[in-house]
Coordinates of C-alpha atoms and ligand atoms in Angstrom, one line a residue:
M14 CA -4.6 1.1 -6.8
K15 CA -1.2 -0.5 -7.1
T16 CA -0.7 -3.9 -8.7
Y17 CA 0.8 -6.5 -6.4
I18 CA 3.2 -9.2 -7.5
V19 CA 4.0 -11.5 -4.6
G20 CA 6.5 -14.3 -4.7
N21 CA 6.0 -17.1 -2.2
W22 CA 9.3 -18.9 -1.9
K23 CA 7.9 -21.6 0.5
L24 CA 10.6 -23.9 1.8
N25 CA 13.1 -23.1 -0.9
F26 CA 16.6 -21.6 -0.6
T27 CA 19.1 -21.5 2.2
V28 CA 19.7 -18.1 3.7
G29 CA 22.8 -17.7 1.4
E30 CA 20.8 -18.8 -1.7
A31 CA 18.0 -16.5 -0.8
S32 CA 20.4 -13.6 -0.5
I33 CA 22.0 -14.3 -3.9
Y34 CA 18.6 -14.6 -5.5
L35 CA 17.4 -11.3 -4.0
H36 CA 20.6 -9.6 -5.2
K37 CA 19.8 -10.8 -8.7
L38 CA 16.2 -9.8 -8.4
L39 CA 17.1 -6.3 -7.2
K40 CA 19.4 -5.9 -10.2
A41 CA 16.8 -7.1 -12.7
V42 CA 13.7 -5.2 -11.3
P43 CA 13.3 -1.5 -12.2
N44 CA 11.8 0.9 -9.7
Y45 CA 8.2 0.7 -10.8
R46 CA 6.1 3.0 -8.6
D47 CA 2.7 1.5 -9.6
L48 CA 3.9 -2.1 -8.9
E49 CA 4.4 -3.5 -5.4
I50 CA 6.8 -6.4 -5.8
V51 CA 7.0 -8.6 -2.7
A52 CA 9.2 -11.6 -1.8
A53 CA 8.2 -14.0 0.9
P54 CA 11.2 -16.1 1.9
S55 CA 11.4 -18.5 4.8
T56 CA 11.3 -16.9 8.3
I57 CA 15.0 -17.6 8.9
A58 CA 16.0 -15.4 5.9
L59 CA 13.8 -12.4 6.7
Q60 CA 16.0 -10.5 9.0
P61 CA 19.2 -10.7 6.9
L62 CA 17.2 -10.0 3.7
S63 CA 15.6 -7.0 5.4
L64 CA 19.1 -5.4 5.7
Q65 CA 19.8 -6.1 2.0
I66 CA 16.6 -5.2 0.3
D67 CA 16.0 -1.9 -1.5
R68 CA 12.5 -1.0 -0.2
H69 CA 11.9 1.4 -3.1
K70 CA 12.0 -1.6 -5.4
M71 CA 10.7 -4.5 -3.4
K72 CA 9.2 -5.4 0.0
L73 CA 9.4 -8.5 2.2
A74 CA 6.6 -10.7 3.4
A75 CA 6.5 -13.4 6.0
Q76 CA 4.8 -16.7 5.0
N77 CA 3.3 -17.1 8.4
A78 CA 3.6 -15.9 12.0
F79 CA 1.9 -16.6 15.4
Y80 CA -0.8 -14.4 16.8
R81 CA 0.4 -13.9 20.3
D82 CA 3.0 -11.2 20.8
Y83 CA 5.0 -13.0 23.5
G84 CA 4.7 -16.0 25.9
A85 CA 5.3 -19.7 26.1
F86 CA 4.9 -20.8 22.4
T87 CA 7.9 -22.9 21.6
G88 CA 9.0 -22.7 18.0
E89 CA 6.8 -19.8 16.9
T90 CA 7.7 -16.4 15.6
S91 CA 5.4 -13.6 16.5
F92 CA 4.2 -10.7 14.4
S93 CA 5.7 -8.4 17.0
Q94 CA 9.1 -9.9 16.3
L95 CA 8.6 -9.4 12.6
R96 CA 7.5 -5.8 13.1
G97 CA 9.9 -3.5 11.1
V98 CA 11.4 -6.5 9.4
V99 CA 8.6 -7.2 6.9
D100 CA 5.8 -5.1 5.4
Y101 CA 3.5 -8.0 4.6
C102 CA 2.5 -11.4 5.9
I103 CA 0.7 -14.2 4.0
I104 CA -2.0 -15.6 6.3
G105 CA -4.2 -18.6 5.8
H106 CA -2.4 -20.1 2.9
S107 CA -4.0 -23.4 1.9
E108 CA -0.8 -25.2 3.0
R109 CA -1.3 -23.7 6.5
R110 CA -5.0 -24.6 6.5
Y111 CA -4.7 -28.2 5.3
I112 CA -1.2 -29.3 6.5
F113 CA -1.1 -27.4 9.7
R114 CA -4.9 -27.4 10.4
E115 CA -5.3 -23.7 10.8
D116 CA -8.9 -22.8 11.0
D117 CA -10.7 -19.5 10.4
K118 CA -10.6 -18.6 14.1
M119 CA -6.8 -18.9 14.3
I120 CA -6.5 -17.1 10.9
A121 CA -8.7 -14.2 12.3
K122 CA -6.4 -13.8 15.3
K123 CA -3.4 -13.7 13.0
M124 CA -5.0 -11.1 10.8
A125 CA -5.6 -8.9 13.9
A126 CA -2.0 -9.5 15.2
A127 CA -0.6 -8.5 11.8
I128 CA -2.5 -5.2 11.8
R129 CA -1.6 -4.6 15.5
N130 CA 2.0 -4.8 14.5
K131 CA 1.8 -2.7 11.4
I132 CA 2.2 -5.6 9.0
T133 CA -0.2 -5.8 6.0
P134 CA -2.0 -9.2 6.0
I135 CA -2.6 -11.0 2.8
L136 CA -5.6 -13.3 3.6
C137 CA -5.6 -16.4 1.3
I138 CA -9.0 -18.0 0.6
G139 CA -10.0 -20.7 -1.8
E140 CA -12.0 -23.8 -2.3
T141 CA -10.7 -27.4 -2.7
E142 CA -11.3 -29.5 -5.8
S143 CA -14.1 -31.5 -4.1
E144 CA -15.8 -28.3 -2.7
R145 CA -15.9 -26.9 -6.2
A146 CA -17.2 -30.3 -7.6
F147 CA -20.0 -30.2 -4.9
G148 CA -21.0 -26.7 -5.8
E149 CA -19.8 -25.3 -2.5
T150 CA -17.3 -22.7 -3.8
A151 CA -19.5 -19.6 -2.9
D152 CA -20.1 -20.9 0.6
V153 CA -16.5 -21.6 1.2
I154 CA -15.4 -18.2 0.0
R155 CA -18.0 -16.5 2.0
D156 CA -17.1 -18.4 5.2
Q157 CA -13.3 -18.0 4.8
L158 CA -13.7 -14.3 4.1
I159 CA -16.1 -13.4 6.8
G160 CA -14.3 -15.8 9.3
G161 CA -10.8 -14.6 8.5
L162 CA -11.8 -10.9 8.8
S163 CA -13.9 -11.3 11.9
E164 CA -11.3 -9.8 14.3
V165 CA -10.4 -6.9 12.0
S166 CA -12.1 -3.6 13.1
D167 CA -14.0 -1.5 10.6
D168 CA -11.2 1.2 11.0
D169 CA -8.6 -1.3 9.8
I170 CA -10.5 -3.2 7.1
E171 CA -8.9 -1.3 4.3
K172 CA -5.4 -2.4 5.5
V173 CA -6.2 -5.9 4.3
I174 CA -5.3 -7.7 1.0
V175 CA -7.3 -10.7 -0.1
A176 CA -5.7 -13.5 -2.3
Y177 CA -8.0 -15.9 -4.1
E178 CA -6.2 -19.2 -4.4
P179 CA -8.3 -22.1 -5.5
V180 CA -6.5 -25.1 -3.8
W181 CA -7.0 -27.3 -6.9
A182 CA -5.1 -24.8 -9.1
I183 CA -2.0 -24.4 -6.9
S184 CA 1.3 -26.0 -8.2
S185 CA -0.5 -27.4 -11.2
T186 CA 1.2 -28.6 -14.4
K187 CA -2.0 -29.6 -16.2
A188 CA -4.0 -27.0 -18.1
A189 CA -7.2 -28.6 -16.8
K190 CA -6.1 -27.8 -13.3
M191 CA -5.5 -24.2 -14.0
A192 CA -8.2 -21.6 -13.3
T193 CA -9.7 -19.9 -16.3
P194 CA -10.1 -16.1 -16.4
D195 CA -13.9 -16.6 -16.2
E196 CA -13.7 -18.8 -13.1
I197 CA -11.4 -16.2 -11.4
A198 CA -13.7 -13.3 -12.5
E199 CA -16.7 -15.1 -10.9
V200 CA -15.1 -15.6 -7.6
T201 CA -13.5 -12.1 -7.5
K202 CA -16.9 -10.6 -8.1
L203 CA -18.3 -12.7 -5.3
I204 CA -15.5 -11.6 -2.9
R205 CA -16.3 -8.0 -3.7
E206 CA -20.0 -8.6 -3.2
V207 CA -19.4 -10.2 0.3
L208 CA -17.1 -7.3 1.2
A209 CA -19.7 -4.8 0.1
E210 CA -22.5 -6.6 2.1
V211 CA -20.4 -6.5 5.3
Y212 CA -18.3 -3.3 5.0
G213 CA -20.0 -1.3 2.2
T214 CA -19.2 -0.7 -1.4
K215 CA -16.4 1.8 -0.9
V216 CA -14.4 -0.7 1.2
A217 CA -15.2 -3.5 -1.3
E218 CA -13.7 -1.4 -4.1
N219 CA -10.6 -0.4 -2.2
I220 CA -9.4 -3.8 -1.0
P221 CA -6.9 -5.4 -3.4
I222 CA -7.7 -8.9 -4.6
L223 CA -4.9 -11.0 -5.8
F224 CA -5.1 -14.3 -7.7
G225 CA -2.8 -17.3 -7.1
G226 CA -2.6 -20.7 -8.6
S227 CA 0.1 -21.8 -11.1
V228 CA 0.7 -18.3 -12.4
K229 CA 3.3 -18.4 -15.1
P230 CA 4.6 -15.9 -17.7
T231 CA 2.3 -17.6 -20.2
N232 CA -1.0 -17.0 -18.3
A233 CA -0.1 -13.9 -16.1
G234 CA -1.3 -11.4 -18.6
A235 CA -4.7 -13.1 -19.0
Y236 CA -5.1 -13.3 -15.2
L237 CA -4.1 -9.7 -14.7
M238 CA -6.8 -8.6 -17.2
V239 CA -9.6 -10.3 -15.2
P240 CA -11.8 -7.5 -13.9
G241 CA -11.2 -6.7 -10.3
V242 CA -7.9 -8.6 -10.0
N243 CA -5.2 -6.3 -8.6
G244 CA -2.2 -8.7 -8.6
L245 CA -0.8 -12.1 -8.4
L246 CA 0.5 -14.5 -5.7
I247 CA 3.1 -16.8 -7.3
G248 CA 4.8 -19.9 -6.0
G249 CA 6.8 -21.9 -8.4
S250 CA 7.4 -19.2 -11.0
S251 CA 8.7 -16.8 -8.4
L252 CA 11.7 -19.1 -7.8
I253 CA 12.9 -18.7 -11.4
L254 CA 14.5 -15.3 -12.0
S255 CA 13.6 -15.1 -15.7
E256 CA 9.9 -16.1 -15.1
F257 CA 9.4 -13.8 -12.2
T258 CA 10.8 -10.8 -14.0
D259 CA 8.8 -11.7 -17.1
I260 CA 5.6 -11.7 -15.0
I261 CA 6.7 -8.3 -13.5
E262 CA 7.1 -6.9 -17.0
T263 CA 3.8 -8.3 -18.0
A264 CA 2.1 -6.6 -15.0
K265 CA 3.7 -3.3 -16.0
R266 CA 2.4 -3.7 -19.6
V267 CA -1.1 -4.9 -18.7
K268 CA -1.8 -2.5 -15.8
A269 CA 0.0 0.6 -17.3
Ligands
PEP317 C1 1.2 -20.4 -3.8 O1 2.2 -21.0 -3.3 O2 0.5 -19.7 -3.2 C2 1.0 -20.7 -5.2 C3 0.0 -20.2 -5.8 O3 1.9 -21.6 -5.8 P1 2.0 -21.9 -7.4 O4 2.2 -20.6 -8.1 O5 3.3 -22.7 -7.5 O6 0.8 -22.6 -7.8

């Protein structure tokens, strides 16, 4: 299985800045066949960057899209409009769940829409700080996983990527708010158990699971060594060229 290094640029960079940053990234990143390096810029930058990107080296992801292919949905961008522009889409990121109130039903429709439009969905799941404190992590993971995948057919299930992103560990500067490899290992194991229960062990083994939450060059190696982790979803560190390329080199070393 490939190792995925996905940079979520969130609401950073104008289109011009994104283009310059991509140019620098493409120069810095070698063509590593066993690494899938993905950048997720803002929607407005996707189309121009899709003309600039070297798809042998890197791929593009959308950060979000709407589940209906056409219709009266002012302000939205559909997966059908992104078809051919991006290879991936992040779905159900905690910022979508908690700021924009996306629930598992909407996320499930987006998962189906992505697959219908030949875009690989990266389903983000993860518990909040209080859910963890109340011992609800396993229930939350199970519900978000089963709920988010509920509209994906058995034939398509292996087209999905899952990202475990504990909400409390995202954009953290304090060590206490960063996940430990043991915590990640426990949840990754649980995700594969739930997948095995619902879809069988072969599917459970074949679905890539990424980790996200304050990944930096200093912890990327330890996170990538967690059994069952197939890659990283990175916010802050993906915006700094030296840090992102450092993480890519670490992935190459650790997963070689
Ligand atoms: C994210 O945006 O998904 C993320 C994990 O951000 P950060 O790496 O900054 O915590």
